[in-house]
PDB file of C-alpha atoms in Angstrom:
ATOM      1  CA  ASP V   1     -73.501 163.183  21.356  1.00  0.00           C
ATOM      2  CA  PHE V   2     -71.807 159.899  21.650  1.00  0.00           C
ATOM      3  CA  GLN V   3     -72.175 156.935  19.261  1.00  0.00           C
ATOM      4  CA  LEU V   4     -73.040 153.825  21.482  1.00  0.00           C
ATOM      5  CA  SER V   5     -73.426 151.338  18.402  1.00  0.00           C
ATOM      6  CA  SER V   6     -70.812 151.406  15.573  1.00  0.00           C
ATOM      7  CA  ASP V   7     -71.250 148.309  13.661  1.00  0.00           C
ATOM      8  CA  GLN V   8     -72.376 147.788  10.143  1.00  0.00           C
ATOM      9  CA  PHE V   9     -75.871 146.419  11.366  1.00  0.00           C
ATOM     10  CA  GLU V  10     -79.055 148.187  12.054  1.00  0.00           C
ATOM     11  CA  SER V  11     -79.690 149.064  15.931  1.00  0.00           C
ATOM     12  CA  GLN V  12     -82.781 150.029  17.680  1.00  0.00           C
ATOM     13  CA  SER V  13     -83.686 151.140  21.007  1.00  0.00           C
ATOM     14  CA  ALA V  14     -87.150 150.108  22.608  1.00  0.00           C
ATOM     15  CA  SER V  15     -89.915 150.296  19.923  1.00  0.00           C
ATOM     16  CA  ASN V  16     -92.843 149.816  22.362  1.00  0.00           C
ATOM     17  CA  GLY V  17     -93.901 151.514  25.597  1.00  0.00           C
ATOM     18  CA  GLY V  18     -90.726 150.571  27.458  1.00  0.00           C
ATOM     19  CA  LYS V  19     -87.596 152.296  28.134  1.00  0.00           C
ATOM     20  CA  SER V  20     -84.269 151.850  26.835  1.00  0.00           C
ATOM     21  CA  ILE V  21     -82.108 153.846  29.143  1.00  0.00           C
ATOM     22  CA  ILE V  22     -81.915 153.819  33.199  1.00  0.00           C
ATOM     23  CA  VAL V  23     -80.142 156.192  35.536  1.00  0.00           C
ATOM     24  CA  LYS V  24     -78.458 155.873  39.127  1.00  0.00           C
ATOM     25  CA  GLY V  25     -76.577 158.796  40.297  1.00  0.00           C
ATOM     26  CA  ASP V  26     -73.665 159.020  37.498  1.00  0.00           C
ATOM     27  CA  THR V  27     -74.211 155.636  36.160  1.00  0.00           C
ATOM     28  CA  VAL V  28     -76.157 155.528  32.969  1.00  0.00           C
ATOM     29  CA  ILE V  29     -77.176 152.098  31.185  1.00  0.00           C
ATOM     30  CA  VAL V  30     -78.596 151.930  27.473  1.00  0.00           C
ATOM     31  CA  VAL V  31     -79.964 148.640  25.987  1.00  0.00           C
ATOM     32  CA  TRP V  32     -80.574 148.105  22.615  1.00  0.00           C
ATOM     33  CA  GLN V  33     -81.297 145.591  19.797  1.00  0.00           C
ATOM     34  CA  SER V  34     -78.752 145.097  16.985  1.00  0.00           C
ATOM     35  CA  ALA V  35     -79.713 142.993  13.687  1.00  0.00           C
ATOM     36  CA  VAL V  36     -76.190 141.052  13.529  1.00  0.00           C
ATOM     37  CA  SER V  37     -76.542 138.329  11.184  1.00  0.00           C
ATOM     38  CA  PRO V  38     -77.883 135.728  11.321  1.00  0.00           C
ATOM     39  CA  VAL V  39     -79.772 136.735  14.554  1.00  0.00           C
ATOM     40  CA  VAL V  40     -81.054 140.080  16.173  1.00  0.00           C
ATOM     41  CA  ARG V  41     -78.919 140.388  19.469  1.00  0.00           C
ATOM     42  CA  LEU V  42     -79.231 142.513  22.501  1.00  0.00           C
ATOM     43  CA  TYR V  43     -76.323 144.781  23.792  1.00  0.00           C
ATOM     44  CA  SER V  44     -75.920 147.293  26.643  1.00  0.00           C
ATOM     45  CA  ARG V  45     -73.594 149.987  27.589  1.00  0.00           C
ATOM     46  CA  ARG V  46     -72.665 152.078  30.541  1.00  0.00           C
ATOM     47  CA  SER V  47     -71.341 155.277  31.696  1.00  0.00           C
ATOM     48  CA  THR V  48     -70.243 155.875  35.297  1.00  0.00           C
ATOM     49  CA  ASN V  49     -69.427 159.530  34.772  1.00  0.00           C
ATOM     50  CA  GLY V  50     -72.880 160.834  33.685  1.00  0.00           C
ATOM     51  CA  GLY V  51     -72.597 159.931  30.048  1.00  0.00           C
ATOM     52  CA  VAL V  52     -69.038 161.859  29.362  1.00  0.00           C
ATOM     53  CA  THR V  53     -67.280 158.482  28.648  1.00  0.00           C
ATOM     54  CA  TRP V  54     -68.741 154.982  27.821  1.00  0.00           C
ATOM     55  CA  GLN V  55     -67.382 151.460  28.640  1.00  0.00           C
ATOM     56  CA  ASP V  56     -67.547 148.917  26.239  1.00  0.00           C
ATOM     57  CA  SER V  57     -70.841 147.217  25.107  1.00  0.00           C
ATOM     58  CA  VAL V  58     -71.657 143.924  26.626  1.00  0.00           C
ATOM     59  CA  GLN V  59     -73.939 141.278  24.687  1.00  0.00           C
ATOM     60  CA  LEU V  60     -76.852 139.833  26.716  1.00  0.00           C
ATOM     61  CA  PRO V  61     -76.360 136.133  27.355  1.00  0.00           C
ATOM     62  CA  GLY V  62     -79.832 135.255  26.364  1.00  0.00           C
ATOM     63  CA  SER V  63     -79.319 136.676  22.754  1.00  0.00           C
ATOM     64  CA  PHE V  64     -76.276 134.746  21.290  1.00  0.00           C
ATOM     65  CA  SER V  65     -78.059 132.067  19.197  1.00  0.00           C
ATOM     66  CA  TYR V  66     -81.741 133.177  18.757  1.00  0.00           C
ATOM     67  CA  ASP V  67     -83.518 136.394  17.901  1.00  0.00           C
ATOM     68  CA  CYS V  68     -84.067 138.690  20.924  1.00  0.00           C
ATOM     69  CA  PHE V  69     -85.816 141.788  20.431  1.00  0.00           C
ATOM     70  CA  SER V  70     -87.801 144.824  21.871  1.00  0.00           C
ATOM     71  CA  PRO V  71     -85.739 145.301  25.204  1.00  0.00           C
ATOM     72  CA  ALA V  72     -87.127 147.457  28.026  1.00  0.00           C
ATOM     73  CA  VAL V  73     -85.352 148.131  31.116  1.00  0.00           C
ATOM     74  CA  ALA V  74     -85.973 149.002  34.663  1.00  0.00           C
ATOM     75  CA  LEU V  75     -83.979 149.683  37.907  1.00  0.00           C
ATOM     76  CA  ALA V  76     -84.777 148.902  41.553  1.00  0.00           C
ATOM     77  CA  ASN V  77     -83.184 147.916  44.843  1.00  0.00           C
ATOM     78  CA  ASN V  78     -79.568 148.165  42.943  1.00  0.00           C
ATOM     79  CA  ARG V  79     -80.680 145.662  40.528  1.00  0.00           C
ATOM     80  CA  CYS V  80     -80.868 146.148  36.733  1.00  0.00           C
ATOM     81  CA  TYR V  81     -83.783 144.422  34.621  1.00  0.00           C
ATOM     82  CA  VAL V  82     -83.958 144.020  30.946  1.00  0.00           C
ATOM     83  CA  THR V  83     -87.178 142.177  29.390  1.00  0.00           C
ATOM     84  CA  TYR V  84     -87.386 141.181  25.825  1.00  0.00           C
ATOM     85  CA  ILE V  85     -88.838 138.629  23.542  1.00  0.00           C
ATOM     86  CA  LYS V  86     -86.817 135.592  22.474  1.00  0.00           C
ATOM     87  CA  LYS V  87     -87.543 133.488  19.208  1.00  0.00           C
ATOM     88  CA  GLU V  88     -86.371 130.122  18.846  1.00  0.00           C
ATOM     89  CA  SER V  89     -87.790 129.096  15.361  1.00  0.00           C
ATOM     90  CA  ASP V  90     -91.489 129.649  15.680  1.00  0.00           C
ATOM     91  CA  ALA V  91     -91.469 129.612  19.399  1.00  0.00           C
ATOM     92  CA  TYR V  92     -91.768 133.109  21.357  1.00  0.00           C
ATOM     93  CA  TYR V  93     -90.679 133.546  24.946  1.00  0.00           C
ATOM     94  CA  THR V  94     -90.830 136.602  27.387  1.00  0.00           C
ATOM     95  CA  ILE V  95     -87.654 136.896  28.977  1.00  0.00           C
ATOM     96  CA  VAL V  96     -85.894 138.871  31.967  1.00  0.00           C
ATOM     97  CA  ASN V  97     -82.136 139.365  32.354  1.00  0.00           C
ATOM     98  CA  ILE V  98     -80.827 140.753  35.698  1.00  0.00           C
ATOM     99  CA  SER V  99     -77.542 142.615  36.369  1.00  0.00           C
ATOM    100  CA  THR V 100     -76.658 143.083  40.068  1.00  0.00           C
ATOM    101  CA  ASN V 101     -73.439 145.061  39.351  1.00  0.00           C
ATOM    102  CA  TYR V 102     -74.923 148.009  37.227  1.00  0.00           C
ATOM    103  CA  GLY V 103     -74.550 146.474  33.975  1.00  0.00           C
ATOM    104  CA  ILE V 104     -70.995 145.356  33.791  1.00  0.00           C
ATOM    105  CA  THR V 105     -72.287 141.615  33.632  1.00  0.00           C
ATOM    106  CA  TRP V 106     -75.863 140.144  32.985  1.00  0.00           C
ATOM    107  CA  GLY V 107     -76.925 137.125  34.354  1.00  0.00           C
ATOM    108  CA  ASN V 108     -80.060 135.217  36.149  1.00  0.00           C
ATOM    109  CA  THR V 109     -81.803 134.634  32.651  1.00  0.00           C
ATOM    110  CA  VAL V 110     -85.527 134.151  33.763  1.00  0.00           C
ATOM    111  CA  THR V 111     -88.295 132.960  31.706  1.00  0.00           C
ATOM    112  CA  VAL V 112     -91.374 134.973  32.285  1.00  0.00           C
ATOM    113  CA  GLN V 113     -93.567 133.261  29.925  1.00  0.00           C
ATOM    114  CA  GLU V 114     -92.675 129.899  28.353  1.00  0.00           C
ATOM    115  CA  TYR V 115     -93.697 128.855  24.831  1.00  0.00           C
ATOM    116  CA  ASP V 116     -97.421 128.287  24.848  1.00  0.00           C
ATOM    117  CA  GLY V 117     -98.197 128.588  21.198  1.00  0.00           C
ATOM    118  CA  PHE V 118     -98.581 132.151  21.263  1.00  0.00           C
ATOM    119  CA  ILE V 119     -96.833 135.105  19.783  1.00  0.00           C
ATOM    120  CA  LYS V 120     -95.330 137.550  22.395  1.00  0.00           C
ATOM    121  CA  SER V 121     -94.582 141.120  21.667  1.00  0.00           C
ATOM    122  CA  ASN V 122     -94.032 144.563  23.153  1.00  0.00           C
ATOM    123  CA  PRO V 123     -92.868 143.861  26.599  1.00  0.00           C
ATOM    124  CA  VAL V 124     -92.815 146.418  29.195  1.00  0.00           C
ATOM    125  CA  ILE V 125     -91.143 146.428  32.614  1.00  0.00           C
ATOM    126  CA  CYS V 126     -91.134 148.308  36.042  1.00  0.00           C
ATOM    127  CA  ALA V 127     -89.877 147.391  39.323  1.00  0.00           C
ATOM    128  CA  ASP V 128     -89.930 148.824  43.020  1.00  0.00           C
ATOM    129  CA  SER V 129     -88.150 147.155  45.944  1.00  0.00           C
ATOM    130  CA  VAL V 130     -88.419 143.409  45.582  1.00  0.00           C
ATOM    131  CA  ASN V 131     -91.532 143.427  43.281  1.00  0.00           C
ATOM    132  CA  VAL V 132     -91.011 143.234  39.310  1.00  0.00           C
ATOM    133  CA  HIS V 133     -93.929 143.655  36.910  1.00  0.00           C
ATOM    134  CA  VAL V 134     -93.678 142.757  33.352  1.00  0.00           C
ATOM    135  CA  ALA V 135     -96.686 143.315  30.892  1.00  0.00           C
ATOM    136  CA  PHE V 136     -96.671 142.228  26.999  1.00  0.00           C
ATOM    137  CA  THR V 137     -99.062 141.510  24.086  1.00  0.00           C
ATOM    138  CA  TYR V 138    -100.071 137.763  23.756  1.00  0.00           C
ATOM    139  CA  THR V 139    -101.469 136.904  20.292  1.00  0.00           C
ATOM    140  CA  SER V 140    -103.020 133.583  19.389  1.00  0.00           C
ATOM    141  CA  ASN V 141    -102.933 131.740  16.141  1.00  0.00           C
ATOM    142  CA  THR V 142    -106.125 133.242  15.062  1.00  0.00           C
ATOM    143  CA  GLY V 143    -104.755 136.810  15.324  1.00  0.00           C
ATOM    144  CA  VAL V 144    -106.510 137.798  18.655  1.00  0.00           C
ATOM    145  CA  SER V 145    -104.192 139.702  21.030  1.00  0.00           C
ATOM    146  CA  LYS V 146    -104.549 140.502  24.678  1.00  0.00           C
ATOM    147  CA  VAL V 147    -102.224 141.973  27.421  1.00  0.00           C
ATOM    148  CA  MET V 148    -100.845 139.835  29.837  1.00  0.00           C
ATOM    149  CA  TYR V 149     -99.411 140.825  33.197  1.00  0.00           C
ATOM    150  CA  LYS V 150     -96.766 139.150  35.234  1.00  0.00           C
ATOM    151  CA  ARG V 151     -95.498 139.710  38.490  1.00  0.00           C
ATOM    152  CA  SER V 152     -92.449 138.553  40.600  1.00  0.00           C
ATOM    153  CA  THR V 153     -92.299 139.078  44.566  1.00  0.00           C
ATOM    154  CA  ASN V 154     -88.703 138.036  44.602  1.00  0.00           C
ATOM    155  CA  ASN V 155     -86.229 140.434  42.700  1.00  0.00           C
ATOM    156  CA  GLY V 156     -87.325 138.811  39.563  1.00  0.00           C
ATOM    157  CA  ASN V 157     -86.231 135.161  40.133  1.00  0.00           C
ATOM    158  CA  ASN V 158     -89.637 133.967  39.133  1.00  0.00           C
ATOM    159  CA  PHE V 159     -92.819 135.111  37.832  1.00  0.00           C
ATOM    160  CA  ASN V 160     -95.614 133.258  39.318  1.00  0.00           C
ATOM    161  CA  PHE V 161     -98.544 135.479  39.400  1.00  0.00           C
ATOM    162  CA  SER V 162    -100.505 136.658  36.319  1.00  0.00           C
ATOM    163  CA  SER V 163    -103.509 138.400  35.282  1.00  0.00           C
ATOM    164  CA  SER V 164    -105.214 139.312  31.920  1.00  0.00           C
ATOM    165  CA  TRP V 165    -108.572 141.168  30.916  1.00  0.00           C
ATOM    166  CA  ILE V 166    -111.204 139.741  28.602  1.00  0.00           C
ATOM    167  CA  VAL V 167    -112.112 141.727  25.527  1.00  0.00           C
ATOM    168  CA  ASN V 168    -114.138 141.380  22.450  1.00  0.00           C
ATOM    169  CA  GLY V 169    -111.198 142.354  20.255  1.00  0.00           C
ATOM    170  CA  ASN V 170    -107.606 143.059  20.680  1.00  0.00           C
ATOM    171  CA  GLN V 171    -105.458 144.744  23.309  1.00  0.00           C
ATOM    172  CA  LEU V 172    -102.093 146.186  22.031  1.00  0.00           C
ATOM    173  CA  LEU V 173     -98.882 148.236  22.993  1.00  0.00           C
ATOM    174  CA  PRO V 174     -98.897 148.250  26.867  1.00  0.00           C
ATOM    175  CA  SER V 175     -97.257 150.593  29.001  1.00  0.00           C
ATOM    176  CA  ILE V 176     -96.496 150.169  32.737  1.00  0.00           C
ATOM    177  CA  ALA V 177     -95.620 152.138  35.702  1.00  0.00           C
ATOM    178  CA  CYS V 178     -95.193 151.607  39.356  1.00  0.00           C
ATOM    179  CA  SER V 179     -94.781 153.598  42.539  1.00  0.00           C
ATOM    180  CA  GLY V 180     -94.369 151.845  45.787  1.00  0.00           C
ATOM    181  CA  SER V 181     -97.429 149.543  45.954  1.00  0.00           C
ATOM    182  CA  LYS V 182     -99.154 151.285  43.183  1.00  0.00           C
ATOM    183  CA  ILE V 183     -99.236 149.641  39.760  1.00  0.00           C
ATOM    184  CA  TYR V 184    -100.375 151.156  36.668  1.00  0.00           C
ATOM    185  CA  LEU V 185    -101.008 149.792  33.340  1.00  0.00           C
ATOM    186  CA  SER V 186    -102.328 151.253  30.021  1.00  0.00           C
ATOM    187  CA  TYR V 187    -103.042 149.702  26.328  1.00  0.00           C
ATOM    188  CA  THR V 188    -104.700 150.301  23.058  1.00  0.00           C
ATOM    189  CA  GLU V 189    -108.210 148.253  23.063  1.00  0.00           C
ATOM    190  CA  GLU V 190    -109.383 147.624  19.590  1.00  0.00           C
ATOM    191  CA  ILE V 191    -112.960 146.747  19.111  1.00  0.00           C
ATOM    192  CA  SER V 192    -114.591 146.636  15.662  1.00  0.00           C
ATOM    193  CA  GLY V 193    -111.577 148.431  14.137  1.00  0.00           C
ATOM    194  CA  ASN V 194    -112.200 151.467  16.725  1.00  0.00           C
ATOM    195  CA  ARG V 195    -108.957 152.062  19.094  1.00  0.00           C
ATOM    196  CA  ASP V 196    -109.422 153.280  22.557  1.00  0.00           C
ATOM    197  CA  ILE V 197    -107.128 153.773  25.696  1.00  0.00           C
ATOM    198  CA  LYS V 198    -107.876 151.195  28.540  1.00  0.00           C
ATOM    199  CA  PHE V 199    -106.277 151.933  32.065  1.00  0.00           C
ATOM    200  CA  HIS V 200    -105.722 149.388  34.945  1.00  0.00           C
ATOM    201  CA  GLY V 201    -104.701 150.486  38.602  1.00  0.00           C
ATOM    202  CA  SER V 202    -103.661 148.541  41.429  1.00  0.00           C
ATOM    203  CA  THR V 203    -102.928 149.569  45.055  1.00  0.00           C
ATOM    204  CA  ASN V 204    -101.613 146.083  46.405  1.00  0.00           C
ATOM    205  CA  ASN V 205     -98.551 145.347  44.067  1.00  0.00           C
ATOM    206  CA  GLY V 206    -100.591 143.838  41.186  1.00  0.00           C
ATOM    207  CA  GLY V 207    -102.667 141.637  43.191  1.00  0.00           C
ATOM    208  CA  SER V 208    -106.005 143.334  41.977  1.00  0.00           C
ATOM    209  CA  PHE V 209    -106.642 146.014  39.442  1.00  0.00           C
ATOM    210  CA  ILE V 210    -109.475 148.427  38.942  1.00  0.00           C
ATOM    211  CA  THR V 211    -110.262 149.135  35.305  1.00  0.00           C
ATOM    212  CA  THR V 212    -111.084 152.536  33.870  1.00  0.00           C
ATOM    213  CA  GLN V 213    -111.886 153.382  30.279  1.00  0.00           C
ATOM    214  CA  ILE V 214    -110.092 156.375  29.313  1.00  0.00           C
ATOM    215  CA  THR V 215    -111.357 157.246  25.873  1.00  0.00           C
ATOM    216  CA  SER V 216    -114.549 155.993  24.204  1.00  0.00           C
ATOM    217  CA  ASP V 217    -115.423 157.777  21.279  1.00  0.00           C
ATOM    218  CA  THR V 218    -115.425 156.909  17.617  1.00  0.00           C
ATOM    219  CA  SER V 219    -112.093 158.629  16.724  1.00  0.00           C
ATOM    220  CA  THR V 220    -108.536 156.601  17.352  1.00  0.00           C
ATOM    221  CA  GLN V 221    -106.503 156.742  20.321  1.00  0.00           C
ATOM    222  CA  THR V 222    -103.294 154.494  20.341  1.00  0.00           C
ATOM    223  CA  ARG V 223     -99.738 154.301  21.817  1.00  0.00           C
ATOM    224  CA  SER V 224    -100.565 155.176  25.576  1.00  0.00           C
ATOM    225  CA  THR V 225     -97.713 155.930  27.807  1.00  0.00           C
ATOM    226  CA  VAL V 226     -97.752 155.851  31.696  1.00  0.00           C
ATOM    227  CA  ALA V 227     -95.844 157.322  34.204  1.00  0.00           C
ATOM    228  CA  ALA V 228     -96.209 157.766  38.413  1.00  0.00           C
ATOM    229  CA  ASN V 229     -94.811 159.781  40.926  1.00  0.00           C
ATOM    230  CA  GLY V 230     -96.148 159.070  44.481  1.00  0.00           C
ATOM    231  CA  ASP V 231    -100.033 159.055  44.481  1.00  0.00           C
ATOM    232  CA  ASN V 232     -99.966 160.971  40.855  1.00  0.00           C
ATOM    233  CA  VAL V 233    -100.213 159.085  37.868  1.00  0.00           C
ATOM    234  CA  TYR V 234    -100.029 160.613  34.174  1.00  0.00           C
ATOM    235  CA  LEU V 235    -100.955 159.266  31.093  1.00  0.00           C
ATOM    236  CA  ALA V 236    -100.332 160.452  27.297  1.00  0.00           C
ATOM    237  CA  TRP V 237    -101.310 158.813  23.966  1.00  0.00           C
ATOM    238  CA  ASN V 238    -101.757 159.717  20.090  1.00  0.00           C
ATOM    239  CA  GLU V 239    -104.921 161.456  19.561  1.00  0.00           C
ATOM    240  CA  TYR V 240    -106.641 161.280  16.052  1.00  0.00           C
ATOM    241  CA  LYS V 241    -109.793 163.281  16.516  1.00  0.00           C
ATOM    242  CA  TYR V 242    -108.234 166.733  15.716  1.00  0.00           C
ATOM    243  CA  GLY V 243    -107.434 166.098  12.054  1.00  0.00           C
ATOM    244  CA  ASN V 244    -103.706 165.122  12.701  1.00  0.00           C
ATOM    245  CA  ILE V 245    -102.017 162.886  14.892  1.00  0.00           C
ATOM    246  CA  ASP V 246    -101.644 164.986  18.089  1.00  0.00           C
ATOM    247  CA  ILE V 247    -100.330 163.893  21.804  1.00  0.00           C
ATOM    248  CA  VAL V 248    -102.960 164.287  24.469  1.00  0.00           C
ATOM    249  CA  CYS V 249    -102.179 164.186  28.224  1.00  0.00           C
TER     250      CYS V 249
END
């Protein structure tokens, strides 16, 4: 193994349904958060020989002055994307940083969701060709959470299209994957204290979605994760109905 972070501060990889590592040939890029007093900052580090040696870490430009956390990464069309939450005082933003040189530098800081009085958390991202897809949890001041989906059709330069789904409860912990024009989004749905898995699929780059209720019994299912390959989509989650916390796929 190789120690990527080596300061005295606590560092963490993605803690939600996102990825912290991307690979292109022999190039490997890892992104993490580090609680560097007085703020939580984001760093990346890359290897160009399959992880044998690693270059110096790079701090993401949006994380110098404010808390930035929950990074998740994606790679498409020779562009690397990192989405994360930035907190300025009590204002929360969903952000994307873009690298066009495989993590040597990060620029093009794009605001996916502006401050609007809602708390944002758990961002996830996937990308394919020129389309970039971001989902995150969106919590009101009354404590109600829902999942928000945002799409860019121009390599992440802006995110003008959005979707959300009405529920009489909470939507939590999204996971997202894409394969060509097919977009797959799952999350935990909590209604009256019961947690189930909800799934949305799109065949037109997120222009519209078909909803499927994956689980609907009285036991708890949570923390879903989704992956796609061609026309095949795979879904796994934490399952509580067998007496322990088990993994179901």
